[in-house]
PDB file of C-alpha atoms in Angstrom:
ATOM      1  CA  UNK A   1      15.390  -1.288 -12.643  1.00 95.00           C
ATOM      2  CA  UNK A   2      13.223   0.775  -9.662  1.00 96.00           C
ATOM      3  CA  UNK A   3      15.266   0.956  -6.388  1.00 97.00           C
ATOM      4  CA  UNK A   4      13.288   3.192  -3.385  1.00 98.00           C
ATOM      5  CA  UNK A   5      16.132   2.939  -0.519  1.00 98.00           C
ATOM      6  CA  UNK A   6      14.491   3.914   3.078  1.00 98.00           C
ATOM      7  CA  UNK A   7      16.051   5.437   5.859  1.00 98.00           C
ATOM      8  CA  UNK A   8      16.343   7.068   9.459  1.00 98.00           C
ATOM      9  CA  UNK A   9      14.318   4.612  11.481  1.00 97.00           C
ATOM     10  CA  UNK A  10      16.017   4.679  14.797  1.00 97.00           C
ATOM     11  CA  UNK A  11      15.085   3.474  18.550  1.00 98.00           C
ATOM     12  CA  UNK A  12      12.947   7.274  19.664  1.00 98.00           C
ATOM     13  CA  UNK A  13      11.431   7.842  23.447  1.00 98.00           C
ATOM     14  CA  UNK A  14       7.833   8.946  23.642  1.00 98.00           C
ATOM     15  CA  UNK A  15       7.707  12.282  22.083  1.00 98.00           C
ATOM     16  CA  UNK A  16      10.814  12.414  20.317  1.00 98.00           C
ATOM     17  CA  UNK A  17      11.309  13.069  16.552  1.00 98.00           C
ATOM     18  CA  UNK A  18      12.095  11.373  13.122  1.00 98.00           C
ATOM     19  CA  UNK A  19      13.307  12.029  10.381  1.00 98.00           C
ATOM     20  CA  UNK A  20      13.097   9.304   7.104  1.00 98.00           C
ATOM     21  CA  UNK A  21      14.101   9.301   3.867  1.00 98.00           C
ATOM     22  CA  UNK A  22      13.376   7.381   0.772  1.00 98.00           C
ATOM     23  CA  UNK A  23      16.079   8.173  -2.353  1.00 98.00           C
ATOM     24  CA  UNK A  24      14.842   6.566  -5.703  1.00 98.00           C
ATOM     25  CA  UNK A  25      16.624   5.710  -8.707  1.00 97.00           C
ATOM     26  CA  UNK A  26      14.933   3.789 -12.181  1.00 97.00           C
ATOM     27  CA  UNK A  27      12.580   6.537 -13.120  1.00 97.00           C
ATOM     28  CA  UNK A  28      11.936  10.118 -13.076  1.00 97.00           C
ATOM     29  CA  UNK A  29      10.633  10.274  -9.642  1.00 97.00           C
ATOM     30  CA  UNK A  30       9.383  14.126 -10.612  1.00 96.00           C
ATOM     31  CA  UNK A  31       6.333  12.525 -12.294  1.00 96.00           C
ATOM     32  CA  UNK A  32       4.954  10.563  -9.532  1.00 95.00           C
ATOM     33  CA  UNK A  33       3.321  10.171  -6.863  1.00 94.00           C
ATOM     34  CA  UNK A  34       5.135   8.534  -3.693  1.00 95.00           C
ATOM     35  CA  UNK A  35       3.234   7.112  -0.179  1.00 95.00           C
ATOM     36  CA  UNK A  36       4.706   5.958   3.193  1.00 97.00           C
ATOM     37  CA  UNK A  37       2.811   2.920   4.548  1.00 98.00           C
ATOM     38  CA  UNK A  38       3.800   1.446   7.574  1.00 98.00           C
ATOM     39  CA  UNK A  39       3.823  -2.214   9.383  1.00 98.00           C
ATOM     40  CA  UNK A  40       3.875  -2.532  12.789  1.00 98.00           C
ATOM     41  CA  UNK A  41       5.001  -5.935  14.335  1.00 96.00           C
ATOM     42  CA  UNK A  42       3.304  -9.129  13.180  1.00 95.00           C
ATOM     43  CA  UNK A  43       0.064  -6.879  12.005  1.00 97.00           C
ATOM     44  CA  UNK A  44      -1.118  -5.779   8.599  1.00 97.00           C
ATOM     45  CA  UNK A  45      -0.907  -2.550   6.608  1.00 98.00           C
ATOM     46  CA  UNK A  46      -2.109   0.990   7.446  1.00 97.00           C
ATOM     47  CA  UNK A  47      -1.575   4.198   5.104  1.00 95.00           C
ATOM     48  CA  UNK A  48       0.178   6.549   6.924  1.00 97.00           C
ATOM     49  CA  UNK A  49       0.796   9.666   3.738  1.00 95.00           C
ATOM     50  CA  UNK A  50       0.386  10.345   0.516  1.00 94.00           C
ATOM     51  CA  UNK A  51       2.129  13.170  -1.788  1.00 94.00           C
ATOM     52  CA  UNK A  52       1.306  14.264  -5.791  1.00 93.00           C
ATOM     53  CA  UNK A  53       4.013  13.804  -7.719  1.00 92.00           C
ATOM     54  CA  UNK A  54       4.351  17.879  -7.828  1.00 90.00           C
ATOM     55  CA  UNK A  55       4.338  18.480  -4.388  1.00 92.00           C
ATOM     56  CA  UNK A  56       1.697  20.414  -4.466  1.00 92.00           C
ATOM     57  CA  UNK A  57      -1.119  18.102  -2.764  1.00 93.00           C
ATOM     58  CA  UNK A  58      -0.794  16.287   0.324  1.00 94.00           C
ATOM     59  CA  UNK A  59      -3.027  13.817   2.840  1.00 93.00           C
ATOM     60  CA  UNK A  60      -2.725  11.718   6.026  1.00 95.00           C
ATOM     61  CA  UNK A  61      -4.367   8.958   8.006  1.00 94.00           C
ATOM     62  CA  UNK A  62      -6.111  10.609  11.238  1.00 95.00           C
ATOM     63  CA  UNK A  63      -3.457   8.487  13.520  1.00 96.00           C
ATOM     64  CA  UNK A  64      -0.526  10.489  12.131  1.00 98.00           C
ATOM     65  CA  UNK A  65      -2.225  14.125  10.774  1.00 97.00           C
ATOM     66  CA  UNK A  66      -0.766  17.161  12.817  1.00 97.00           C
ATOM     67  CA  UNK A  67       2.556  15.320  13.711  1.00 98.00           C
ATOM     68  CA  UNK A  68       4.048  13.406  10.934  1.00 98.00           C
ATOM     69  CA  UNK A  69       5.095  16.053   7.416  1.00 98.00           C
ATOM     70  CA  UNK A  70       5.458  14.283   4.202  1.00 98.00           C
ATOM     71  CA  UNK A  71       7.655  16.079   2.089  1.00 97.00           C
ATOM     72  CA  UNK A  72      10.227  15.725  -1.229  1.00 97.00           C
ATOM     73  CA  UNK A  73      12.897  16.833  -2.957  1.00 96.00           C
ATOM     74  CA  UNK A  74      12.472  15.915  -6.503  1.00 95.00           C
ATOM     75  CA  UNK A  75      16.121  17.348  -7.034  1.00 95.00           C
ATOM     76  CA  UNK A  76      17.427  14.698  -5.226  1.00 97.00           C
ATOM     77  CA  UNK A  77      14.988  11.942  -6.005  1.00 97.00           C
ATOM     78  CA  UNK A  78      13.838  11.829  -2.632  1.00 98.00           C
ATOM     79  CA  UNK A  79      10.938  11.475  -0.520  1.00 98.00           C
ATOM     80  CA  UNK A  80      10.859  12.506   3.259  1.00 98.00           C
ATOM     81  CA  UNK A  81       8.918  11.275   6.226  1.00 98.00           C
ATOM     82  CA  UNK A  82       8.504  14.219   9.227  1.00 98.00           C
ATOM     83  CA  UNK A  83       7.797  12.499  12.431  1.00 98.00           C
ATOM     84  CA  UNK A  84       6.751  14.659  15.721  1.00 98.00           C
ATOM     85  CA  UNK A  85       5.071  13.427  19.162  1.00 98.00           C
ATOM     86  CA  UNK A  86       5.979   9.807  18.860  1.00 98.00           C
ATOM     87  CA  UNK A  87       4.099   7.464  20.925  1.00 98.00           C
ATOM     88  CA  UNK A  88       4.510   3.954  21.054  1.00 98.00           C
ATOM     89  CA  UNK A  89       1.985   2.752  18.644  1.00 98.00           C
ATOM     90  CA  UNK A  90       4.142   4.432  15.825  1.00 98.00           C
ATOM     91  CA  UNK A  91       6.454   1.402  16.509  1.00 98.00           C
ATOM     92  CA  UNK A  92       6.284  -0.251  12.804  1.00 98.00           C
ATOM     93  CA  UNK A  93       8.220  -0.921   9.873  1.00 98.00           C
ATOM     94  CA  UNK A  94       7.668   2.014   7.253  1.00 98.00           C
ATOM     95  CA  UNK A  95       8.127   1.675   3.637  1.00 98.00           C
ATOM     96  CA  UNK A  96       7.507   4.296   0.783  1.00 98.00           C
ATOM     97  CA  UNK A  97       6.548   3.060  -2.735  1.00 97.00           C
ATOM     98  CA  UNK A  98       5.909   4.505  -5.693  1.00 96.00           C
ATOM     99  CA  UNK A  99       2.695   5.490  -7.398  1.00 94.00           C
ATOM    100  CA  UNK A 100       2.252   2.963 -10.823  1.00 93.00           C
ATOM    101  CA  UNK A 101       0.504   5.851 -13.250  1.00 92.00           C
ATOM    102  CA  UNK A 102       2.451   9.415 -13.865  1.00 94.00           C
ATOM    103  CA  UNK A 103       1.367  13.012 -13.150  1.00 91.00           C
ATOM    104  CA  UNK A 104      -1.567  11.596 -11.000  1.00 84.00           C
ATOM    105  CA  UNK A 105      -2.138  13.700  -7.260  1.00 80.00           C
ATOM    106  CA  UNK A 106      -4.857  10.823  -6.333  1.00 79.00           C
ATOM    107  CA  UNK A 107      -6.409   7.892  -6.390  1.00 79.00           C
ATOM    108  CA  UNK A 108      -3.309   5.666  -6.145  1.00 87.00           C
ATOM    109  CA  UNK A 109      -1.904   2.332  -6.493  1.00 92.00           C
ATOM    110  CA  UNK A 110       1.537   1.634  -5.577  1.00 94.00           C
ATOM    111  CA  UNK A 111       4.349  -0.246  -7.125  1.00 93.00           C
ATOM    112  CA  UNK A 112       7.115  -1.112  -6.093  1.00 96.00           C
ATOM    113  CA  UNK A 113       8.179  -1.088  -2.522  1.00 98.00           C
ATOM    114  CA  UNK A 114      11.148  -0.647  -0.516  1.00 98.00           C
ATOM    115  CA  UNK A 115      12.339  -2.748   1.923  1.00 98.00           C
ATOM    116  CA  UNK A 116      11.559  -0.815   4.424  1.00 98.00           C
ATOM    117  CA  UNK A 117      12.600   1.187   7.955  1.00 98.00           C
ATOM    118  CA  UNK A 118      12.157   0.374  11.395  1.00 98.00           C
ATOM    119  CA  UNK A 119      10.985   2.945  13.607  1.00 98.00           C
ATOM    120  CA  UNK A 120      10.595   1.616  17.145  1.00 98.00           C
ATOM    121  CA  UNK A 121       9.129   3.804  20.266  1.00 98.00           C
ATOM    122  CA  UNK A 122      10.513   2.609  22.967  1.00 96.00           C
ATOM    123  CA  UNK A 123      11.326   4.060  26.833  1.00 96.00           C
TER     124      UNK A 123
ATOM    125  CA  UNK B   1     -12.686   6.918   6.183  1.00 90.00           C
ATOM    126  CA  UNK B   2     -13.183   4.054   4.320  1.00 94.00           C
ATOM    127  CA  UNK B   3     -13.078   0.587   6.158  1.00 97.00           C
ATOM    128  CA  UNK B   4     -12.142  -2.477   4.048  1.00 98.00           C
ATOM    129  CA  UNK B   5     -12.916  -6.037   6.159  1.00 98.00           C
ATOM    130  CA  UNK B   6     -11.260  -8.548   4.595  1.00 98.00           C
ATOM    131  CA  UNK B   7     -12.440 -12.177   5.182  1.00 95.00           C
ATOM    132  CA  UNK B   8     -11.157 -14.748   6.030  1.00 97.00           C
ATOM    133  CA  UNK B   9      -8.265 -13.767   8.207  1.00 97.00           C
ATOM    134  CA  UNK B  10      -6.793 -16.999   7.462  1.00 97.00           C
ATOM    135  CA  UNK B  11      -7.362 -19.945   5.368  1.00 97.00           C
ATOM    136  CA  UNK B  12      -5.030 -23.831   4.358  1.00 97.00           C
ATOM    137  CA  UNK B  13      -5.745 -24.878   0.882  1.00 97.00           C
ATOM    138  CA  UNK B  14      -4.696 -27.772  -0.718  1.00 97.00           C
ATOM    139  CA  UNK B  15      -1.921 -27.483  -3.697  1.00 97.00           C
ATOM    140  CA  UNK B  16      -3.724 -27.255  -6.758  1.00 97.00           C
ATOM    141  CA  UNK B  17      -7.408 -26.164  -5.147  1.00 97.00           C
ATOM    142  CA  UNK B  18      -8.829 -23.037  -5.617  1.00 98.00           C
ATOM    143  CA  UNK B  19      -8.299 -20.474  -2.706  1.00 98.00           C
ATOM    144  CA  UNK B  20     -10.714 -17.120  -2.363  1.00 98.00           C
ATOM    145  CA  UNK B  21     -10.145 -13.751  -0.451  1.00 98.00           C
ATOM    146  CA  UNK B  22     -13.109 -11.645   0.129  1.00 98.00           C
ATOM    147  CA  UNK B  23     -12.780  -7.967   0.687  1.00 98.00           C
ATOM    148  CA  UNK B  24     -15.868  -5.668   1.725  1.00 98.00           C
ATOM    149  CA  UNK B  25     -15.695  -2.370   1.855  1.00 98.00           C
ATOM    150  CA  UNK B  26     -18.108   0.050   4.096  1.00 97.00           C
ATOM    151  CA  UNK B  27     -19.212   2.311   1.240  1.00 96.00           C
ATOM    152  CA  UNK B  28     -18.953   1.491  -2.706  1.00 97.00           C
ATOM    153  CA  UNK B  29     -15.718   2.420  -4.444  1.00 96.00           C
ATOM    154  CA  UNK B  30     -17.256   2.519  -8.123  1.00 96.00           C
ATOM    155  CA  UNK B  31     -16.214   6.024  -9.088  1.00 91.00           C
ATOM    156  CA  UNK B  32     -18.756   7.137 -11.041  1.00 91.00           C
ATOM    157  CA  UNK B  33     -16.428   9.764 -13.512  1.00 89.00           C
ATOM    158  CA  UNK B  34     -15.105   6.303 -15.409  1.00 89.00           C
ATOM    159  CA  UNK B  35     -17.528   3.555 -14.070  1.00 94.00           C
ATOM    160  CA  UNK B  36     -14.391   1.656 -12.740  1.00 95.00           C
ATOM    161  CA  UNK B  37     -14.000  -0.157  -9.219  1.00 97.00           C
ATOM    162  CA  UNK B  38     -10.918   1.988  -7.374  1.00 96.00           C
ATOM    163  CA  UNK B  39      -9.593  -1.321  -5.267  1.00 97.00           C
ATOM    164  CA  UNK B  40      -5.945  -2.792  -5.259  1.00 98.00           C
ATOM    165  CA  UNK B  41      -4.918  -6.477  -4.281  1.00 98.00           C
ATOM    166  CA  UNK B  42      -1.532  -6.557  -2.834  1.00 98.00           C
ATOM    167  CA  UNK B  43       0.924  -9.910  -2.322  1.00 98.00           C
ATOM    168  CA  UNK B  44       2.904  -9.678   0.718  1.00 98.00           C
ATOM    169  CA  UNK B  45       5.230 -13.097   1.354  1.00 97.00           C
ATOM    170  CA  UNK B  46       7.069 -13.804   4.577  1.00 94.00           C
ATOM    171  CA  UNK B  47       9.998 -10.858   5.359  1.00 94.00           C
ATOM    172  CA  UNK B  48       9.116  -9.160   1.936  1.00 97.00           C
ATOM    173  CA  UNK B  49       7.578  -6.135   0.806  1.00 98.00           C
ATOM    174  CA  UNK B  50       3.715  -6.249  -1.035  1.00 98.00           C
ATOM    175  CA  UNK B  51       3.442  -6.348  -4.483  1.00 98.00           C
ATOM    176  CA  UNK B  52       0.862  -4.865  -6.451  1.00 97.00           C
ATOM    177  CA  UNK B  53      -1.018  -8.365  -8.255  1.00 98.00           C
ATOM    178  CA  UNK B  54      -4.488  -6.517  -9.555  1.00 98.00           C
ATOM    179  CA  UNK B  55      -5.487  -2.573 -10.019  1.00 97.00           C
ATOM    180  CA  UNK B  56      -8.645  -1.335 -11.123  1.00 96.00           C
ATOM    181  CA  UNK B  57     -10.333  -4.741  -9.125  1.00 98.00           C
ATOM    182  CA  UNK B  58     -10.181  -6.559 -11.598  1.00 98.00           C
ATOM    183  CA  UNK B  59      -7.043  -5.583 -13.398  1.00 98.00           C
ATOM    184  CA  UNK B  60      -4.261  -8.151 -13.545  1.00 98.00           C
ATOM    185  CA  UNK B  61      -0.699  -6.381 -13.345  1.00 97.00           C
ATOM    186  CA  UNK B  62       2.137  -7.421 -15.647  1.00 95.00           C
ATOM    187  CA  UNK B  63       3.932 -10.220 -15.354  1.00 96.00           C
ATOM    188  CA  UNK B  64       1.039 -11.771 -12.320  1.00 98.00           C
ATOM    189  CA  UNK B  65      -0.128 -15.323 -13.000  1.00 97.00           C
ATOM    190  CA  UNK B  66      -3.146 -16.035 -14.883  1.00 96.00           C
ATOM    191  CA  UNK B  67      -3.745 -17.791 -11.322  1.00 98.00           C
ATOM    192  CA  UNK B  68      -4.857 -14.697  -9.823  1.00 98.00           C
ATOM    193  CA  UNK B  69      -8.186 -13.599 -10.484  1.00 98.00           C
ATOM    194  CA  UNK B  70      -9.817 -10.315  -9.118  1.00 98.00           C
ATOM    195  CA  UNK B  71     -13.518 -10.012  -9.090  1.00 98.00           C
ATOM    196  CA  UNK B  72     -16.124  -8.041  -8.060  1.00 98.00           C
ATOM    197  CA  UNK B  73     -18.118  -4.360  -7.932  1.00 97.00           C
ATOM    198  CA  UNK B  74     -19.199  -1.635  -5.282  1.00 97.00           C
ATOM    199  CA  UNK B  75     -18.573  -3.027  -2.254  1.00 98.00           C
ATOM    200  CA  UNK B  76     -17.781  -6.899  -2.672  1.00 98.00           C
ATOM    201  CA  UNK B  77     -15.324  -7.676  -3.924  1.00 98.00           C
ATOM    202  CA  UNK B  78     -12.654 -11.147  -4.474  1.00 98.00           C
ATOM    203  CA  UNK B  79      -9.297 -12.402  -4.709  1.00 98.00           C
ATOM    204  CA  UNK B  80      -9.411 -15.876  -6.367  1.00 98.00           C
ATOM    205  CA  UNK B  81      -6.275 -18.120  -7.234  1.00 98.00           C
ATOM    206  CA  UNK B  82      -8.000 -20.934  -9.444  1.00 97.00           C
ATOM    207  CA  UNK B  83      -5.109 -23.367  -8.880  1.00 97.00           C
ATOM    208  CA  UNK B  84      -2.650 -22.512  -5.554  1.00 98.00           C
ATOM    209  CA  UNK B  85       0.855 -22.968  -6.391  1.00 97.00           C
ATOM    210  CA  UNK B  86       3.677 -23.413  -3.086  1.00 97.00           C
ATOM    211  CA  UNK B  87       4.787 -19.911  -3.984  1.00 97.00           C
ATOM    212  CA  UNK B  88       1.241 -18.265  -2.963  1.00 98.00           C
ATOM    213  CA  UNK B  89       1.692 -18.504   0.772  1.00 98.00           C
ATOM    214  CA  UNK B  90       1.403 -15.204   1.764  1.00 98.00           C
ATOM    215  CA  UNK B  91      -0.837 -12.365   3.689  1.00 98.00           C
ATOM    216  CA  UNK B  92      -2.914 -10.492   0.813  1.00 98.00           C
ATOM    217  CA  UNK B  93      -4.318  -7.255   1.103  1.00 98.00           C
ATOM    218  CA  UNK B  94      -6.777  -5.582  -0.003  1.00 98.00           C
ATOM    219  CA  UNK B  95      -6.616  -1.422  -0.563  1.00 97.00           C
ATOM    220  CA  UNK B  96      -9.199   1.509  -1.768  1.00 96.00           C
ATOM    221  CA  UNK B  97      -8.313   4.284  -3.444  1.00 94.00           C
ATOM    222  CA  UNK B  98     -11.492   5.896  -3.940  1.00 94.00           C
ATOM    223  CA  UNK B  99     -10.987   7.926  -1.685  1.00 88.00           C
ATOM    224  CA  UNK B 100      -7.213   9.225  -1.794  1.00 74.00           C
ATOM    225  CA  UNK B 101      -7.751  11.579   1.674  1.00 82.00           C
ATOM    226  CA  UNK B 102      -7.548   8.525   2.884  1.00 88.00           C
ATOM    227  CA  UNK B 103      -6.505   6.099   1.601  1.00 91.00           C
ATOM    228  CA  UNK B 104      -7.606   2.017   3.525  1.00 95.00           C
ATOM    229  CA  UNK B 105      -6.511  -1.455   3.539  1.00 97.00           C
ATOM    230  CA  UNK B 106      -8.513  -4.113   4.875  1.00 98.00           C
ATOM    231  CA  UNK B 107      -6.815  -6.788   7.436  1.00 98.00           C
ATOM    232  CA  UNK B 108      -5.074  -9.037   5.405  1.00 98.00           C
ATOM    233  CA  UNK B 109      -5.798 -12.787   4.669  1.00 98.00           C
ATOM    234  CA  UNK B 110      -3.620 -14.971   5.192  1.00 98.00           C
ATOM    235  CA  UNK B 111      -3.069 -18.106   2.697  1.00 98.00           C
ATOM    236  CA  UNK B 112      -1.368 -21.482   3.833  1.00 97.00           C
ATOM    237  CA  UNK B 113      -0.901 -25.184   1.690  1.00 97.00           C
ATOM    238  CA  UNK B 114      -3.104 -27.526   3.915  1.00 95.00           C
TER     239      UNK B 114
END
C-alpha cells in the first residue's frame, strides 16, 4: 500500500524558515515525480512545486519561486520542501502527492496524497 | 499561467439527481502531440486529502464509480455525477497539467445534498 507521511509543519514567525518532509513507502519512490500542494484554511488547493522522478527538473508556483526549494533523496524515499522567508500567506496545510505514472518529467497528475502537515506563519 | 475557473462555487442536488460542475481554462489544454486534454478532476471530502477521479478529461481512475463522468475538450470541461449519492458530498477540483511550468487548480465546487 502506498503511504505518504508529511512532517515538519509548525508555527513560525514571518521571515522564518521551515523544512517539510514527506516519507514515502509502498512503491519505488525513485520512479515517480512528486509534488507539494497547499490548502489555506477554508480555501481551495494551490499547487506549490513539482520535482521529476530523477530530481533533475523542478518547477515552482510564482508565489513561492525564489523562497521555496523542492528536493528529494531517493536513497531515503523522502521528499522535501525547504521554505524560507515565510509570509503570513504561506499559512496552509501542505500535502505531498505522488505522480500516477512512472518516469514522467512533466504533465503530471497525482494520487495518492498524504494527510498533510500544517504550517502557520504568525508573530 | 493557465487560469482554471470553476462554476458554480457550490450546488445542492437531491439524492439520485444529476450534478454538473464546469471548469474553464484560460487557454486550450488539448496537447497536439498526443491529442489529449491535459485535465484531471479530484474529489475532496471533509477532513480528507484530495482523491483522483478522472484524468485525460474523461478517463475514470480505477475504482471510481461510473456515475462520475468527465467530458469536454479544449477549454471547456464538465464533471457530471449522474445520480448523486450521499457519499458524493465533497468539494471537486479540476487541475490542468498542460503546463508543467505551472500546474494549476480550479477554485473548487462544493456539492451538497438538497
